[in-house]
CSV table of C-alpha atoms in Angstrom, one decimal:
chain,number,residue,atom,x,y,z
A,1315,PRO,CA,48.1,-140.3,155.4
A,1316,ASP,CA,45.5,-141.0,152.7
A,1317,MET,CA,43.4,-143.9,154.0
A,1318,GLN,CA,40.9,-144.0,151.1
A,1319,HIS,CA,42.1,-147.3,149.7
A,1320,TYR,CA,43.4,-148.7,153.0
A,1321,ASN,CA,42.2,-152.1,154.1
A,1322,ARG,CA,41.5,-151.9,157.9
A,1323,THR,CA,40.1,-155.4,158.2
A,1324,ASP,CA,43.4,-157.2,157.5
A,1325,SER,CA,45.2,-158.6,160.6
A,1326,LEU,CA,48.7,-157.5,161.3
A,1327,LYS,CA,50.9,-157.2,164.4
A,1328,VAL,CA,53.7,-154.6,164.3
A,1329,VAL,CA,56.1,-154.5,167.1
A,1330,LEU,CA,58.9,-152.1,167.9
A,1331,VAL,CA,61.4,-153.2,170.6
A,1332,MET,CA,63.6,-150.4,171.8
A,1333,GLY,CA,66.7,-151.9,173.3
A,1334,GLU,CA,68.9,-150.3,175.9
A,1335,SER,CA,72.7,-149.8,175.5
A,1336,LEU,CA,73.1,-152.8,173.2
A,1337,ARG,CA,76.0,-152.3,170.8
A,1338,ALA,CA,76.0,-154.0,167.4
A,1339,ASP,CA,79.4,-155.6,167.6
A,1340,HIS,CA,78.5,-157.7,170.7
A,1341,LEU,CA,76.0,-159.7,168.7
A,1342,SER,CA,77.2,-163.1,167.5
A,1343,LEU,CA,74.9,-162.5,164.5
A,1344,ASN,CA,77.3,-159.6,163.5
A,1345,GLY,CA,80.5,-161.7,163.9
A,1346,TYR,CA,81.2,-161.3,167.6
A,1347,SER,CA,83.6,-164.1,168.7
A,1348,ARG,CA,81.3,-165.1,171.6
A,1349,GLN,CA,77.9,-166.9,171.2
A,1350,THR,CA,75.7,-164.2,172.7
A,1351,MET,CA,72.6,-165.1,170.7
A,1352,PRO,CA,72.1,-168.9,170.9
A,1353,TYR,CA,68.4,-168.6,170.0
A,1354,LEU,CA,68.4,-165.9,167.4
A,1355,SER,CA,71.3,-167.5,165.5
A,1356,GLN,CA,68.9,-170.3,164.7
A,1357,GLN,CA,66.3,-168.0,163.3
A,1358,THR,CA,65.8,-168.0,159.5
A,1359,ASN,CA,63.4,-165.0,159.3
A,1360,LEU,CA,65.8,-162.5,160.9
A,1361,VAL,CA,67.9,-159.8,159.4
A,1362,SER,CA,70.5,-157.8,161.2
A,1363,LEU,CA,71.2,-154.2,160.2
A,1364,SER,CA,74.8,-154.1,161.3
A,1365,ASP,CA,75.7,-150.5,160.3
A,1366,VAL,CA,73.3,-148.2,162.2
A,1367,TYR,CA,74.4,-144.9,163.6
A,1368,SER,CA,72.9,-143.2,166.7
A,1369,GLU,CA,72.9,-139.4,166.9
A,1370,TYR,CA,72.6,-139.5,170.7
A,1371,THR,CA,74.4,-141.5,173.4
A,1372,TYR,CA,71.7,-141.5,176.1
A,1373,THR,CA,68.1,-142.6,176.3
A,1374,ASN,CA,66.3,-139.3,176.9
A,1375,ARG,CA,67.4,-137.8,173.6
A,1376,SER,CA,67.7,-140.9,171.5
A,1377,VAL,CA,64.1,-142.2,172.1
A,1378,PRO,CA,62.3,-139.0,170.8
A,1379,HIS,CA,64.7,-139.0,167.9
A,1380,ILE,CA,63.7,-142.6,167.0
A,1381,LEU,CA,60.0,-142.2,167.4
A,1382,THR,CA,59.5,-139.1,165.3
A,1383,ARG,CA,60.6,-137.6,161.9
A,1384,ALA,CA,63.5,-135.8,163.7
A,1385,ASP,CA,66.9,-136.1,162.0
A,1386,SER,CA,70.3,-134.5,162.4
A,1387,ILE,CA,69.1,-131.4,160.5
A,1388,THR,CA,65.6,-131.0,162.1
A,1389,GLU,CA,66.2,-132.2,165.6
A,1390,ASN,CA,63.3,-130.0,167.0
A,1391,LEU,CA,60.7,-132.3,165.3
A,1392,ALA,CA,61.3,-134.7,168.2
A,1393,PHE,CA,59.5,-132.2,170.4
A,1394,ASN,CA,57.2,-130.5,168.0
A,1395,GLU,CA,55.4,-133.4,166.4
A,1396,THR,CA,53.5,-136.5,167.5
A,1397,SER,CA,55.2,-139.9,166.8
A,1398,PHE,CA,54.4,-142.6,164.3
A,1399,ILE,CA,52.1,-144.1,167.0
A,1400,THR,CA,49.3,-141.5,166.2
A,1401,ILE,CA,49.5,-142.4,162.5
A,1402,PHE,CA,49.0,-146.1,163.4
A,1403,ASN,CA,46.0,-145.1,165.6
A,1404,ASN,CA,44.5,-143.3,162.7
A,1405,ALA,CA,45.1,-146.3,160.5
A,1406,GLY,CA,42.9,-148.5,162.8
A,1407,PHE,CA,45.6,-150.1,164.9
A,1408,GLN,CA,45.3,-150.7,168.6
A,1409,SER,CA,48.4,-149.3,170.2
A,1410,ALA,CA,50.2,-150.3,173.4
A,1411,TRP,CA,53.4,-149.2,175.1
A,1412,ILE,CA,54.9,-151.8,177.5
A,1413,SER,CA,57.9,-150.5,179.4
A,1414,CYS,CA,60.5,-152.0,181.7
A,1415,GLN,CA,62.0,-148.6,182.4
A,1416,ASP,CA,60.7,-145.6,184.4
A,1417,PRO,CA,59.0,-142.8,182.5
A,1418,ALA,CA,61.1,-139.9,181.4
A,1419,TYR,CA,60.0,-136.3,180.6
A,1420,SER,CA,61.5,-136.3,177.1
A,1421,TYR,CA,59.3,-139.1,175.7
A,1422,VAL,CA,56.3,-139.4,178.1
A,1423,ALA,CA,54.1,-137.5,175.6
A,1424,PHE,CA,54.7,-140.3,173.1
A,1425,THR,CA,53.6,-143.0,175.5
A,1426,ALA,CA,50.4,-141.0,176.0
A,1427,GLU,CA,49.6,-141.4,172.3
A,1428,CYS,CA,49.0,-145.2,172.9
A,1429,ASP,CA,45.7,-146.7,173.8
A,1430,THR,CA,47.3,-148.8,176.5
A,1431,LEU,CA,50.3,-147.9,178.7
A,1432,ILE,CA,51.9,-150.5,181.0
A,1433,TYR,CA,54.9,-150.1,183.3
A,1434,THR,CA,56.1,-153.5,184.6
A,1435,HIS,CA,58.1,-151.8,187.3
A,1436,PRO,CA,56.7,-148.4,188.0
A,1437,GLU,CA,58.4,-148.4,191.4
A,1438,LYS,CA,61.9,-148.6,189.9
A,1439,SER,CA,64.3,-146.2,188.2
A,1440,VAL,CA,67.6,-147.0,186.5
A,1441,TYR,CA,69.3,-146.0,189.7
A,1442,VAL,CA,67.6,-148.7,191.7
A,1443,TYR,CA,69.9,-151.7,192.1
A,1444,SER,CA,67.7,-154.7,192.3
A,1445,ASP,CA,66.6,-157.4,189.9
A,1446,TRP,CA,64.2,-156.6,187.1
A,1447,PHE,CA,63.9,-158.4,183.8
A,1448,ASP,CA,62.6,-157.7,180.4
A,1449,ASN,CA,60.7,-161.0,180.0
A,1450,GLU,CA,58.2,-159.7,182.6
A,1451,MET,CA,56.8,-157.5,179.8
A,1452,LEU,CA,55.5,-160.6,178.0
A,1453,THR,CA,52.7,-161.2,180.5
A,1454,PRO,CA,50.9,-158.0,179.7
A,1455,PHE,CA,51.6,-158.5,176.0
A,1456,ASP,CA,49.9,-161.9,176.2
A,1457,SER,CA,46.9,-160.3,177.8
A,1458,LEU,CA,46.6,-157.7,175.1
A,1459,SER,CA,47.0,-160.4,172.4
A,1460,LEU,CA,44.1,-162.4,173.9
A,1461,LYS,CA,41.8,-159.4,173.2
A,1462,GLY,CA,42.0,-160.4,169.5
A,1463,THR,CA,42.2,-157.0,168.0
A,1464,PRO,CA,43.3,-157.8,164.4
A,1465,ARG,CA,45.6,-154.8,164.0
A,1466,GLN,CA,48.0,-154.2,166.8
A,1467,LEU,CA,51.0,-151.9,167.3
A,1468,THR,CA,53.1,-152.7,170.4
A,1469,VAL,CA,56.2,-150.7,171.6
A,1470,PHE,CA,58.4,-152.5,174.1
A,1471,HIS,CA,60.9,-150.4,176.0
A,1472,MET,CA,63.6,-152.7,177.5
A,1473,ILE,CA,65.9,-152.2,180.5
A,1474,GLY,CA,68.2,-154.4,178.4
A,1475,SER,CA,72.0,-153.7,179.0
A,1476,HIS,CA,71.7,-150.8,181.4
A,1477,TRP,CA,74.2,-150.8,184.3
A,1478,TYR,CA,74.1,-152.6,186.8
A,1479,TYR,CA,74.2,-155.4,184.3
A,1480,ASN,CA,73.7,-158.3,186.7
A,1481,ASN,CA,70.3,-157.0,187.8
A,1482,HIS,CA,68.9,-157.6,184.4
A,1483,VAL,CA,70.4,-161.0,183.6
A,1484,LEU,CA,68.3,-164.1,184.1
A,1485,THR,CA,70.1,-166.9,185.9
A,1486,GLU,CA,69.9,-169.2,182.9
A,1487,CYS,CA,71.5,-166.6,180.8
A,1488,GLU,CA,74.6,-166.2,182.9
A,1489,ARG,CA,76.8,-167.8,180.3
A,1490,PHE,CA,80.1,-165.8,180.8
A,1491,LYS,CA,82.0,-165.8,184.1
A,1492,PRO,CA,83.4,-164.3,186.4
A,1493,VAL,CA,80.8,-161.5,186.6
A,1494,THR,CA,81.0,-158.2,188.4
A,1495,THR,CA,80.6,-158.1,192.2
A,1496,ASN,CA,80.6,-154.4,192.8
A,1497,ARG,CA,78.3,-151.6,191.5
A,1498,THR,CA,81.2,-149.2,191.3
A,1499,VAL,CA,82.6,-149.7,187.8
A,1500,THR,CA,86.2,-149.2,188.7
A,1501,ALA,CA,86.1,-151.8,191.5
A,1502,ASN,CA,85.7,-154.6,188.9
A,1503,THR,CA,88.0,-156.1,186.3
A,1504,ALA,CA,87.5,-155.3,182.6
A,1505,GLU,CA,86.9,-159.0,182.0
A,1506,ALA,CA,84.1,-159.2,184.6
A,1507,ILE,CA,82.4,-156.1,183.3
A,1508,ILE,CA,82.4,-157.4,179.7
A,1509,ASN,CA,81.2,-160.8,180.9
A,1510,SER,CA,78.3,-159.3,182.8
A,1511,TYR,CA,77.5,-157.1,179.7
A,1512,ASP,CA,77.6,-160.0,177.4
A,1513,ASN,CA,75.2,-161.9,179.7
A,1514,THR,CA,72.7,-159.1,179.2
A,1515,VAL,CA,73.0,-159.8,175.4
A,1516,VAL,CA,72.2,-163.5,176.1
A,1517,THR,CA,69.2,-162.3,178.1
A,1518,ALA,CA,68.0,-160.1,175.3
A,1519,ASP,CA,68.4,-163.0,172.9
A,1520,LEU,CA,66.0,-165.1,175.1
A,1521,PHE,CA,63.5,-162.3,175.4
A,1522,LEU,CA,63.3,-161.7,171.7
A,1523,HIS,CA,63.1,-165.5,171.0
A,1524,GLN,CA,60.2,-165.8,173.4
A,1525,LEU,CA,58.5,-162.8,171.7
A,1526,PHE,CA,59.0,-164.3,168.2
A,1527,CYS,CA,57.6,-167.6,169.3
A,1528,ARG,CA,54.4,-165.8,170.3
A,1529,LEU,CA,54.1,-164.3,166.9
A,1530,GLU,CA,55.1,-167.2,164.6
A,1531,GLN,CA,51.6,-168.1,163.7
A,1532,GLU,CA,50.5,-164.5,163.1
A,1533,LYS,CA,51.1,-162.0,160.3
A,1534,ALA,CA,53.7,-160.1,162.3
A,1535,ILE,CA,56.9,-158.1,162.0
A,1536,VAL,CA,59.2,-157.0,164.8
A,1537,ILE,CA,61.8,-154.2,164.6
A,1538,PHE,CA,64.4,-154.2,167.4
A,1539,LEU,CA,66.5,-151.1,167.7
A,1540,SER,CA,68.7,-150.1,170.6
A,1541,ASP,CA,68.7,-146.5,171.7
A,1542,HIS,CA,72.5,-146.4,171.6
A,1543,GLY,CA,75.5,-148.6,172.3
A,1544,GLU,CA,77.7,-148.9,175.4
A,1545,ILE,CA,81.4,-148.1,176.1
A,1546,LEU,CA,83.3,-151.1,177.4
A,1547,GLY,CA,86.7,-149.8,178.3
A,1548,GLU,CA,87.5,-148.0,175.0
A,1549,ASN,CA,89.7,-144.9,175.7
A,1550,GLY,CA,89.4,-145.8,179.4
A,1551,GLN,CA,85.7,-145.0,179.4
A,1552,TRP,CA,82.7,-147.2,180.5
A,1553,LEU,CA,78.9,-147.1,180.2
A,1554,HIS,CA,77.3,-144.5,177.9
A,1555,ALA,CA,76.3,-140.8,177.7
A,1556,SER,CA,79.9,-140.0,176.8
A,1557,ASP,CA,81.3,-139.0,173.4
A,1558,ASN,CA,82.9,-142.3,172.2
A,1559,GLU,CA,82.6,-143.8,168.7
A,1560,VAL,CA,81.5,-147.2,170.0
A,1561,VAL,CA,78.4,-145.9,171.8
A,1562,ARG,CA,77.1,-144.6,168.4
A,1563,HIS,CA,76.6,-148.1,166.9
A,1564,PRO,CA,73.4,-149.7,168.3
A,1565,ALA,CA,72.2,-153.1,167.5
A,1566,CYS,CA,69.3,-153.4,165.1
A,1567,LEU,CA,67.3,-156.5,164.0
A,1568,VAL,CA,64.2,-157.2,162.0
A,1569,TRP,CA,62.2,-160.4,162.3
A,1570,TYR,CA,59.1,-161.3,160.3
A,1571,SER,CA,56.7,-164.3,160.3
A,1572,ASN,CA,56.2,-166.6,157.4
A,1573,ALA,CA,52.7,-165.1,156.9
A,1574,TYR,CA,54.2,-161.6,156.7
A,1575,LYS,CA,56.8,-162.8,154.2
A,1576,MET,CA,54.1,-164.3,152.0
A,1577,THR,CA,52.0,-161.1,152.1
A,1578,TYR,CA,54.9,-158.7,151.5
A,1579,PRO,CA,57.6,-160.5,149.7
A,1580,GLN,CA,59.0,-157.3,148.1
A,1581,LYS,CA,59.4,-155.7,151.5
A,1582,VAL,CA,61.3,-158.7,152.8
A,1583,ALA,CA,63.5,-158.9,149.7
A,1584,ALA,CA,64.3,-155.1,150.0
A,1585,LEU,CA,65.1,-155.5,153.7
A,1586,LYS,CA,67.7,-158.3,152.9
A,1587,GLN,CA,69.2,-156.2,150.2
A,1588,ASN,CA,69.6,-153.2,152.5
A,1589,ALA,CA,71.0,-155.1,155.5
A,1590,THR,CA,74.6,-154.0,155.0
A,1591,LEU,CA,73.8,-150.3,154.1
A,1592,HIS,CA,74.5,-147.5,156.5
A,1593,TYR,CA,71.5,-145.9,158.2
A,1594,ARG,CA,71.0,-143.5,161.0
A,1595,THR,CA,68.3,-144.3,163.6
A,1596,ASP,CA,66.2,-141.7,161.6
A,1597,PHE,CA,65.2,-144.7,159.5
A,1598,LEU,CA,62.8,-146.0,162.1
A,1599,PHE,CA,59.9,-143.6,161.6
A,1600,HIS,CA,59.7,-144.1,157.9
A,1601,SER,CA,60.4,-147.8,157.9
A,1602,ILE,CA,57.8,-148.8,160.6
A,1603,LEU,CA,55.1,-147.1,158.6
A,1604,SER,CA,56.2,-149.0,155.5
A,1605,ALA,CA,56.4,-152.3,157.5
A,1606,ALA,CA,52.7,-151.8,158.4
A,1607,ASN,CA,51.9,-151.0,154.8
A,1608,ILE,CA,50.4,-147.6,155.9
A,1609,PRO,CA,50.4,-145.3,152.9
A,1610,SER,CA,51.8,-141.9,153.7
A,1611,PRO,CA,53.3,-139.1,151.6
A,1612,ILE,CA,55.8,-138.3,154.4
A,1613,ILE,CA,57.6,-141.6,154.1
A,1614,ASP,CA,61.1,-140.9,152.8
A,1615,ASP,CA,62.1,-144.0,150.7
A,1616,ASN,CA,65.8,-143.3,151.2
A,1617,LEU,CA,65.1,-143.9,154.9
A,1618,ASN,CA,62.9,-146.9,154.3
A,1619,ILE,CA,64.6,-150.3,154.9
A,1620,PHE,CA,61.7,-152.0,153.2
A,1621,SER,CA,62.2,-150.2,149.9
A,1622,CYS,CA,64.7,-151.0,147.2
A,1623,HIS,CA,67.1,-148.0,147.0
A,1624,LYS,CA,68.1,-147.2,143.4
């Protein structure tokens, strides 16, 4: 991008939170009958994009797709180009990747673009069944924030709503009962599985709330986008990585601080106007550059949620 007229001294914190297996229709913000988001439902500076479509149904393909210019026509760009992280670096941002998942071959190159890379549970994988929680990522985030770099990009990669659900639910977020008692899906009732899943949504609500509280006094914007949804009994299927319509509708939220809103009122107005439009996860690359006000000729305004679409 052309940085000739770009102000590098201004402070701004841009955060991408990549969720895991969180489907849009299980958010109370989107009309779900259960209160799965008690904290975020109180937020005023929050917009839910309720109609986002995911090309892929599993993490290893969806994450590279989200981070790059790849789309349904040029899928190979996910593996032939660097991500938006390098553009942020070139624009004077300090970049950090904080992950609650294990590294995967398909996107480890993108984590290497960051100045700082932190795994909160390097010893685990998604096939390890023991407790590990997303809010543990906030401790290294706090340490990075104390460094006082005025322009920061942080990517959080959540474990979120990955099976086995109970392993990722904080005790205070166990709102729906009974929960599952067996790691074999078929050994549980449908009610227990959905209760345990919805408790992961409540846990994500608390994590995001705690993150937003840390950024309230900053000029900051947070984009939350899940990699894909989750199948919860539809057509007799469960979990993800299968071809089922419900797994293709991930949750997506955007939060902004008051200082961000004052600085970029037109971006916030456009975001609200675009909230109900249909997007593919392809929007992320273009929109996060716009959110940071980084000028670039490769931004496609049709894929920019912060731009008014004519």
